[in-house]
Coordinates of C-alpha atoms in Angstrom, one line a residue:
Chain D
M1 CA 0.0 0.0 0.0
T2 CA 2.0 3.0 -1.2
E3 CA -0.7 5.7 -1.0
R4 CA -3.1 5.9 1.9
S5 CA -6.3 4.1 1.1
L6 CA -9.6 6.0 1.2
L7 CA -10.7 3.7 4.0
N8 CA -7.8 4.8 6.1
Q9 CA -8.4 8.4 5.3
L10 CA -12.0 8.0 6.5
I11 CA -10.8 6.3 9.7
D12 CA -8.4 9.2 10.4
A13 CA -10.9 11.9 9.6
L14 CA -13.5 10.3 12.0
R15 CA -11.1 11.0 14.8
C16 CA -12.0 14.7 14.7
L17 CA -15.3 13.6 16.4
P18 CA -15.1 14.2 20.2
G19 CA -14.3 11.0 22.2
V20 CA -13.5 8.9 19.1
G21 CA -10.2 7.1 19.2
P22 CA -8.6 4.8 16.6
K23 CA -10.7 1.7 17.5
S24 CA -14.0 3.6 17.5
A25 CA -13.1 5.4 14.3
Q26 CA -12.5 2.0 12.6
R27 CA -15.8 0.6 14.0
I28 CA -17.7 3.7 12.8
A29 CA -16.2 3.5 9.3
F30 CA -17.0 -0.2 8.8
H31 CA -20.5 0.3 10.2
L32 CA -21.3 3.0 7.8
L33 CA -19.7 1.3 4.8
E34 CA -21.2 -2.1 5.4
R35 CA -24.6 -1.3 6.9
N36 CA -25.6 2.3 6.4
R37 CA -24.1 4.0 3.3
E38 CA -27.2 5.9 2.7
G39 CA -27.1 7.4 6.2
G40 CA -23.4 8.1 5.8
A41 CA -23.8 9.9 2.5
R42 CA -26.7 11.9 4.0
L43 CA -24.6 12.8 7.0
A44 CA -21.7 13.8 4.9
Q45 CA -23.8 16.1 2.8
I46 CA -25.6 17.8 5.8
M47 CA -22.3 18.1 7.6
A48 CA -20.6 19.8 4.7
D49 CA -23.5 22.2 4.4
A50 CA -23.6 22.9 8.1
M51 CA -19.9 23.6 8.4
L52 CA -20.1 26.1 5.6
R53 CA -23.4 27.8 6.3
I54 CA -24.0 27.8 10.0
Q55 CA -22.9 31.1 11.5
R56 CA -23.7 33.1 14.6
C57 CA -27.1 34.8 15.0
R58 CA -26.6 38.5 14.7
R59 CA -28.7 39.3 17.7
C60 CA -28.1 36.5 20.2
R61 CA -24.9 34.9 18.9
T62 CA -26.3 31.3 18.9
L63 CA -25.5 29.0 16.0
S64 CA -27.9 29.4 13.0
E65 CA -27.8 29.3 9.2
H66 CA -29.9 32.4 9.1
E67 CA -28.9 35.9 10.0
L68 CA -31.4 35.8 12.8
C69 CA -32.0 32.4 14.6
G70 CA -35.4 30.9 14.9
I71 CA -35.9 32.2 18.4
C72 CA -34.8 35.8 17.7
A73 CA -36.9 35.9 14.5
N74 CA -40.0 34.7 16.4
P75 CA -42.3 37.7 17.1
R76 CA -44.2 35.8 19.8
R77 CA -41.1 35.5 22.1
D78 CA -41.2 38.0 25.0
A79 CA -38.5 40.6 24.3
G80 CA -38.7 41.9 27.9
L81 CA -36.9 38.8 29.2
L82 CA -33.3 38.2 28.2
C83 CA -31.5 35.1 29.4
V84 CA -27.7 35.1 29.2
V85 CA -26.0 31.7 28.7
E86 CA -22.5 30.6 28.1
Q87 CA -23.0 28.1 25.2
P88 CA -25.6 27.5 22.5
S89 CA -26.2 24.0 23.8
E90 CA -27.6 25.6 27.0
I91 CA -30.4 27.2 25.0
V92 CA -31.5 23.8 23.8
A93 CA -31.5 22.5 27.4
I94 CA -33.5 25.5 28.7
E95 CA -36.0 25.3 25.8
Q96 CA -36.6 21.6 26.4
A97 CA -36.9 21.8 30.2
T98 CA -38.6 25.2 31.0
D99 CA -41.4 27.3 29.8
F100 CA -39.2 30.3 29.3
R101 CA -40.5 32.3 26.4
G102 CA -38.0 35.2 26.3
L103 CA -34.9 35.7 24.3
Y104 CA -31.3 34.7 24.7
F105 CA -27.8 35.9 24.5
V106 CA -24.8 33.6 24.1
L107 CA -21.5 34.6 25.6
G108 CA -19.5 31.7 24.2
G109 CA -17.3 31.6 27.3
R110 CA -16.5 33.5 30.5
L111 CA -14.3 36.5 31.2
S112 CA -10.7 35.2 31.5
P113 CA -8.2 38.0 30.9
L114 CA -5.2 35.6 31.3
D115 CA -6.5 33.6 28.3
G116 CA -7.2 36.7 26.3
I117 CA -11.0 36.5 26.8
G118 CA -12.2 40.0 27.5
P119 CA -15.7 41.7 27.2
D120 CA -15.3 42.0 23.4
E121 CA -14.7 38.3 22.9
L122 CA -17.9 37.5 24.8
G123 CA -19.9 40.1 22.7
L124 CA -20.7 42.2 25.8
D125 CA -20.7 45.3 23.5
V126 CA -23.5 43.6 21.5
L127 CA -25.3 42.8 24.8
E128 CA -25.0 46.3 26.0
S129 CA -26.5 47.7 22.8
R130 CA -29.4 45.3 23.1
L131 CA -30.0 46.5 26.7
H132 CA -30.0 50.0 25.2
D133 CA -32.1 49.4 22.1
E134 CA -34.6 46.7 23.2
P135 CA -37.3 46.8 25.9
V136 CA -35.5 44.4 28.3
S137 CA -37.1 44.5 31.7
E138 CA -35.3 41.5 33.3
L139 CA -31.9 40.0 32.5
I140 CA -31.6 36.4 33.7
L141 CA -28.1 35.1 34.1
A142 CA -27.6 31.4 33.6
I143 CA -23.9 31.4 34.1
S144 CA -22.0 28.7 36.0
P145 CA -21.0 29.9 39.5
T146 CA -17.3 29.4 39.1
V147 CA -14.8 32.2 39.8
E148 CA -14.7 33.3 36.2
G149 CA -18.4 32.8 35.8
S150 CA -19.1 35.0 38.8
A151 CA -16.7 37.7 37.5
T152 CA -18.6 37.6 34.2
A153 CA -22.0 37.8 36.0
H154 CA -20.8 40.8 38.0
Y155 CA -19.5 42.6 34.9
I156 CA -22.9 42.1 33.1
A157 CA -24.9 43.1 36.2
D158 CA -23.0 46.4 36.4
S159 CA -23.7 47.0 32.8
A160 CA -27.4 46.2 33.2
A161 CA -27.6 48.5 36.3
R162 CA -26.4 51.4 34.1
H163 CA -29.4 50.7 31.8
G164 CA -31.8 50.3 34.7
V165 CA -32.5 46.7 33.9
R166 CA -33.3 44.3 36.7
V167 CA -30.8 41.4 36.9
T168 CA -31.5 37.9 38.3
R169 CA -29.5 34.7 38.4
I170 CA -30.8 31.2 38.1
A171 CA -30.7 29.2 41.4
H172 CA -27.7 27.0 42.0
G173 CA -28.0 24.3 44.6
V174 CA -28.6 20.6 45.2
P175 CA -30.2 19.1 42.1
L176 CA -33.6 17.3 42.2
G177 CA -33.1 13.8 43.6
G178 CA -29.5 14.7 44.4
E179 CA -28.1 12.7 47.4
L180 CA -26.5 15.2 49.8
E181 CA -23.6 12.9 50.4
Y182 CA -22.7 12.7 46.7
V183 CA -23.1 16.4 45.8
D184 CA -19.8 18.2 45.5
G185 CA -18.7 20.5 48.3
G186 CA -19.0 23.7 46.2
T187 CA -22.6 23.0 45.3
L188 CA -23.5 22.1 48.8
A189 CA -21.9 25.4 50.1
L190 CA -23.9 27.3 47.5
A191 CA -27.1 25.6 48.5
F192 CA -26.5 26.6 52.1
S193 CA -25.5 30.2 51.4
G194 CA -28.5 30.5 49.1
R195 CA -31.1 29.0 51.5
R196 CA -34.6 30.6 51.5
A197 CA -37.3 31.0 54.1
L198 CA -40.1 28.4 53.8
Chain A
M1 CA -39.2 27.7 14.0
T2 CA -41.4 26.5 11.2
E3 CA -38.8 24.6 9.1
R4 CA -36.2 22.3 10.7
S5 CA -33.0 24.2 11.3
L6 CA -29.8 23.0 9.7
L7 CA -28.4 22.5 13.2
N8 CA -31.2 20.1 14.0
Q9 CA -30.8 18.3 10.7
L10 CA -27.1 17.8 11.5
I11 CA -27.9 16.5 15.0
D12 CA -30.4 14.1 13.5
A13 CA -28.1 12.9 10.8
L14 CA -25.3 12.3 13.3
R15 CA -27.5 9.6 14.9
C16 CA -26.7 7.3 12.1
L17 CA -23.3 6.8 13.7
P18 CA -23.2 3.6 15.9
G19 CA -23.7 4.3 19.6
V20 CA -24.7 7.9 19.1
G21 CA -27.9 9.0 20.8
P22 CA -29.6 12.4 20.9
K23 CA -27.4 13.8 23.6
S24 CA -24.1 12.7 22.0
A25 CA -25.3 13.8 18.6
Q26 CA -25.9 17.3 20.0
R27 CA -22.5 17.3 21.7
I28 CA -20.7 16.3 18.5
A29 CA -22.6 18.9 16.4
F30 CA -21.7 21.8 18.8
H31 CA -18.1 20.5 19.1
L32 CA -17.6 20.5 15.4
L33 CA -19.3 23.8 14.8
E34 CA -17.6 25.7 17.6
R35 CA -14.2 24.1 17.8
N36 CA -13.4 22.2 14.6
R37 CA -15.1 23.3 11.5
E38 CA -12.1 22.5 9.4
G39 CA -12.0 18.9 10.7
G40 CA -15.8 18.6 10.2
A41 CA -15.6 19.9 6.6
R42 CA -12.8 17.6 5.8
L43 CA -14.6 14.6 7.4
A44 CA -17.7 15.5 5.4
Q45 CA -15.8 15.5 2.1
I46 CA -13.9 12.2 2.8
M47 CA -17.1 10.5 4.0
A48 CA -19.1 11.5 0.9
D49 CA -16.2 10.3 -1.2
A50 CA -15.9 7.0 0.7
M51 CA -19.6 6.2 0.7
L52 CA -19.6 6.6 -3.1
R53 CA -16.3 5.1 -4.1
I54 CA -15.5 2.3 -1.7
Q55 CA -16.6 -1.0 -3.1
R56 CA -15.5 -4.6 -2.6
C57 CA -12.2 -5.9 -3.8
R58 CA -12.9 -8.2 -6.7
R59 CA -10.4 -10.9 -5.4
C60 CA -10.8 -10.9 -1.6
R61 CA -14.1 -9.0 -1.1
T62 CA -12.6 -6.6 1.4
L63 CA -13.5 -2.9 1.3
S64 CA -11.4 -0.8 -1.2
E65 CA -11.8 2.0 -3.6
H66 CA -9.8 0.1 -6.2
E67 CA -10.9 -3.0 -8.1
L68 CA -8.1 -4.8 -6.3
C69 CA -7.3 -3.9 -2.7
G70 CA -3.8 -2.9 -1.6
I71 CA -3.0 -6.4 -0.2
C72 CA -4.3 -8.3 -3.3
A73 CA -2.5 -5.9 -5.6
N74 CA 0.8 -6.4 -3.8
P75 CA 3.0 -8.8 -5.7
R76 CA 5.2 -9.4 -2.6
R77 CA 2.4 -11.1 -0.7
D78 CA 2.6 -14.9 -0.6
A79 CA -0.2 -16.2 -2.8
G80 CA 0.3 -19.7 -1.3
L81 CA -1.3 -18.7 2.0
L82 CA -5.0 -17.7 2.0
C83 CA -6.7 -16.6 5.2
V84 CA -10.5 -16.6 5.4
V85 CA -12.0 -14.1 7.7
E86 CA -15.6 -13.0 8.4
Q87 CA -15.3 -9.2 8.3
P88 CA -12.9 -6.7 6.7
S89 CA -12.1 -5.3 10.1
E90 CA -10.5 -8.6 11.0
I91 CA -7.9 -8.1 8.2
V92 CA -6.8 -4.9 9.9
A93 CA -6.4 -6.7 13.3
I94 CA -4.4 -9.6 11.7
E95 CA -2.2 -7.2 9.8
Q96 CA -1.5 -5.2 12.9
A97 CA -0.8 -8.1 15.2
T98 CA 0.8 -10.8 13.2
D99 CA 3.5 -11.3 10.6
F100 CA 1.1 -13.0 8.2
R101 CA 2.2 -12.2 4.6
G102 CA -0.4 -14.2 2.6
L103 CA -3.6 -13.1 1.1
Y104 CA -7.2 -12.9 2.5
F105 CA -10.7 -13.8 1.7
V106 CA -13.7 -12.0 3.4
L107 CA -16.9 -13.9 3.8
G108 CA -19.0 -11.0 5.2
G109 CA -20.8 -13.4 7.5
R110 CA -21.5 -17.0 8.3
L111 CA -23.7 -19.7 6.7
S112 CA -27.2 -19.2 8.1
P113 CA -29.8 -20.8 5.9
L114 CA -32.7 -19.5 8.1
D115 CA -31.5 -15.9 7.5
G116 CA -31.1 -16.6 3.8
I117 CA -27.3 -16.6 4.0
G118 CA -26.1 -19.4 1.8
P119 CA -22.8 -20.1 0.0
D120 CA -23.4 -17.5 -2.7
E121 CA -24.0 -14.7 -0.2
L122 CA -20.6 -15.5 1.4
G123 CA -18.9 -15.5 -2.0
L124 CA -17.9 -19.2 -1.6
D125 CA -18.1 -19.6 -5.4
V126 CA -15.4 -16.8 -5.7
L127 CA -13.4 -18.6 -3.1
E128 CA -13.7 -21.9 -4.9
S129 CA -12.5 -20.4 -8.2
R130 CA -9.5 -18.9 -6.3
L131 CA -8.7 -22.3 -4.9
H132 CA -8.9 -23.6 -8.5
D133 CA -7.0 -20.8 -10.3
E134 CA -4.4 -19.7 -7.7
P135 CA -1.4 -21.6 -6.3
V136 CA -2.9 -21.9 -2.8
S137 CA -1.1 -24.4 -0.6
E138 CA -2.7 -23.6 2.8
L139 CA -6.1 -22.2 3.6
I140 CA -6.2 -20.7 7.1
L141 CA -9.7 -20.3 8.6
A142 CA -10.0 -17.4 11.0
I143 CA -13.7 -18.0 11.7
S144 CA -15.4 -17.7 15.1
P145 CA -16.1 -21.1 16.7
T146 CA -19.8 -20.7 17.0
V147 CA -22.3 -23.2 15.6
E148 CA -22.8 -21.2 12.4
G149 CA -19.0 -20.4 12.2
S150 CA -18.2 -24.1 12.5
A151 CA -20.7 -25.1 9.8
T152 CA -19.1 -22.5 7.5
A153 CA -15.6 -23.7 8.3
H154 CA -16.7 -27.3 7.5
Y155 CA -18.3 -26.3 4.2
I156 CA -15.1 -24.5 3.2
A157 CA -12.9 -27.3 4.4
D158 CA -14.8 -29.8 2.2
S159 CA -14.4 -27.5 -0.8
A160 CA -10.7 -27.1 -0.2
A161 CA -10.3 -30.9 0.2
R162 CA -11.7 -31.3 -3.3
H163 CA -8.9 -29.0 -4.6
G164 CA -6.3 -30.8 -2.5
V165 CA -5.6 -27.7 -0.4
R166 CA -4.4 -28.1 3.2
V167 CA -6.9 -26.4 5.6
T168 CA -5.9 -25.1 9.1
R169 CA -7.8 -23.2 11.7
I170 CA -6.5 -20.5 14.0
A171 CA -6.2 -21.6 17.7
H172 CA -9.1 -20.7 19.9
G173 CA -8.6 -20.8 23.7
V174 CA -7.8 -18.7 26.8
P175 CA -6.4 -15.3 25.7
L176 CA -3.0 -14.1 26.8
G177 CA -3.3 -12.7 30.4
G178 CA -6.9 -14.1 30.6
E179 CA -7.8 -15.1 34.1
L180 CA -9.3 -18.6 34.0
E181 CA -12.2 -17.7 36.3
Y182 CA -13.3 -14.9 34.1
V183 CA -13.1 -16.7 30.8
D184 CA -16.5 -17.8 29.4
G185 CA -17.4 -21.4 29.6
G186 CA -17.4 -22.0 25.8
T187 CA -13.8 -20.7 25.5
L188 CA -12.6 -22.7 28.4
A189 CA -14.1 -25.9 27.0
L190 CA -12.5 -25.2 23.6
A191 CA -9.1 -24.6 25.4
F192 CA -9.4 -28.0 27.1
S193 CA -10.5 -29.9 24.0
G194 CA -7.7 -28.3 22.0
R195 CA -4.9 -28.9 24.5
R196 CA -1.5 -29.8 23.1
A197 CA 1.5 -31.8 24.3
L198 CA 4.3 -29.7 25.8

């Protein structure tokens, strides 16, 4: 075998999928070639299309092939509620689990000056102009309560305060059905400091 | 969202990969879109090409984009040794682990009349004509020792006997480093019945 075979090229290329090592890549390649060529061909076509055409929504920065994503383009969503998340995948989770009908804003990360991630990288200028231009009455922060996440939340809260927008933060604590003894210490401490009167 | 977004189409299409459910599909889609578009685009292109162009080698029936696979086309391989395997992936394993320098033949399954898999489906007519036309001196069966595998092996052995070709079978038994107590009963029984003098 002088040149690399197409099969080996496919096995190598499959390793760009997260969590796929050499053995899994081989298994996937043989599975597609022997049992599901149609699915593989369809996936290849959609993947090529998606890598090329999906960009960020101009308004909320989530992933979309349109200039405005489906949620931002929907006039029935409540523009008074704006939920700030770190990643586009979190929008999917919130949409599936809650009855939130407001709009979103995707940071794409947390403030981390040492890694070169400042307010501009998170699109906080875009968020600020939304607070200025849109009738936002409540800004809901769904940002993880890490050190960097808290710094990001405070930065955004300051900016919202300047625009007179009320800022809330989703509750962090022990999850439903979570056994206290298996919950990590940080979460348990948060649950205690965030206790509420019954 | 009236029409299905391209992102959702991608997540759906990714579920054709073996072992990928809705959550993993979503994780893979976001990973590729946010961190490795180049890899995703490359994978899409190679996958489309592979699904279209990879066929079976005319001589050994393994997967290859050429009429003859790299091993069959290599004049330095020993045409006197022919190893029969069930799946193309087994050739990869044998090539990696052993110093076997002969040729292969891929059955693609085992004889199973109830499922409609007879000698023709396994290409046993192709194998027979190879035994007739090529200078095969030893036929090595690397077929799993199940009921159907054994029936297949016997069928092939009979055919080889008619052509005066010596037939061997790879050893089945306790694997290297295998703890006797954890080896399945069938393997242990095989290891006992196949014991050899020291």
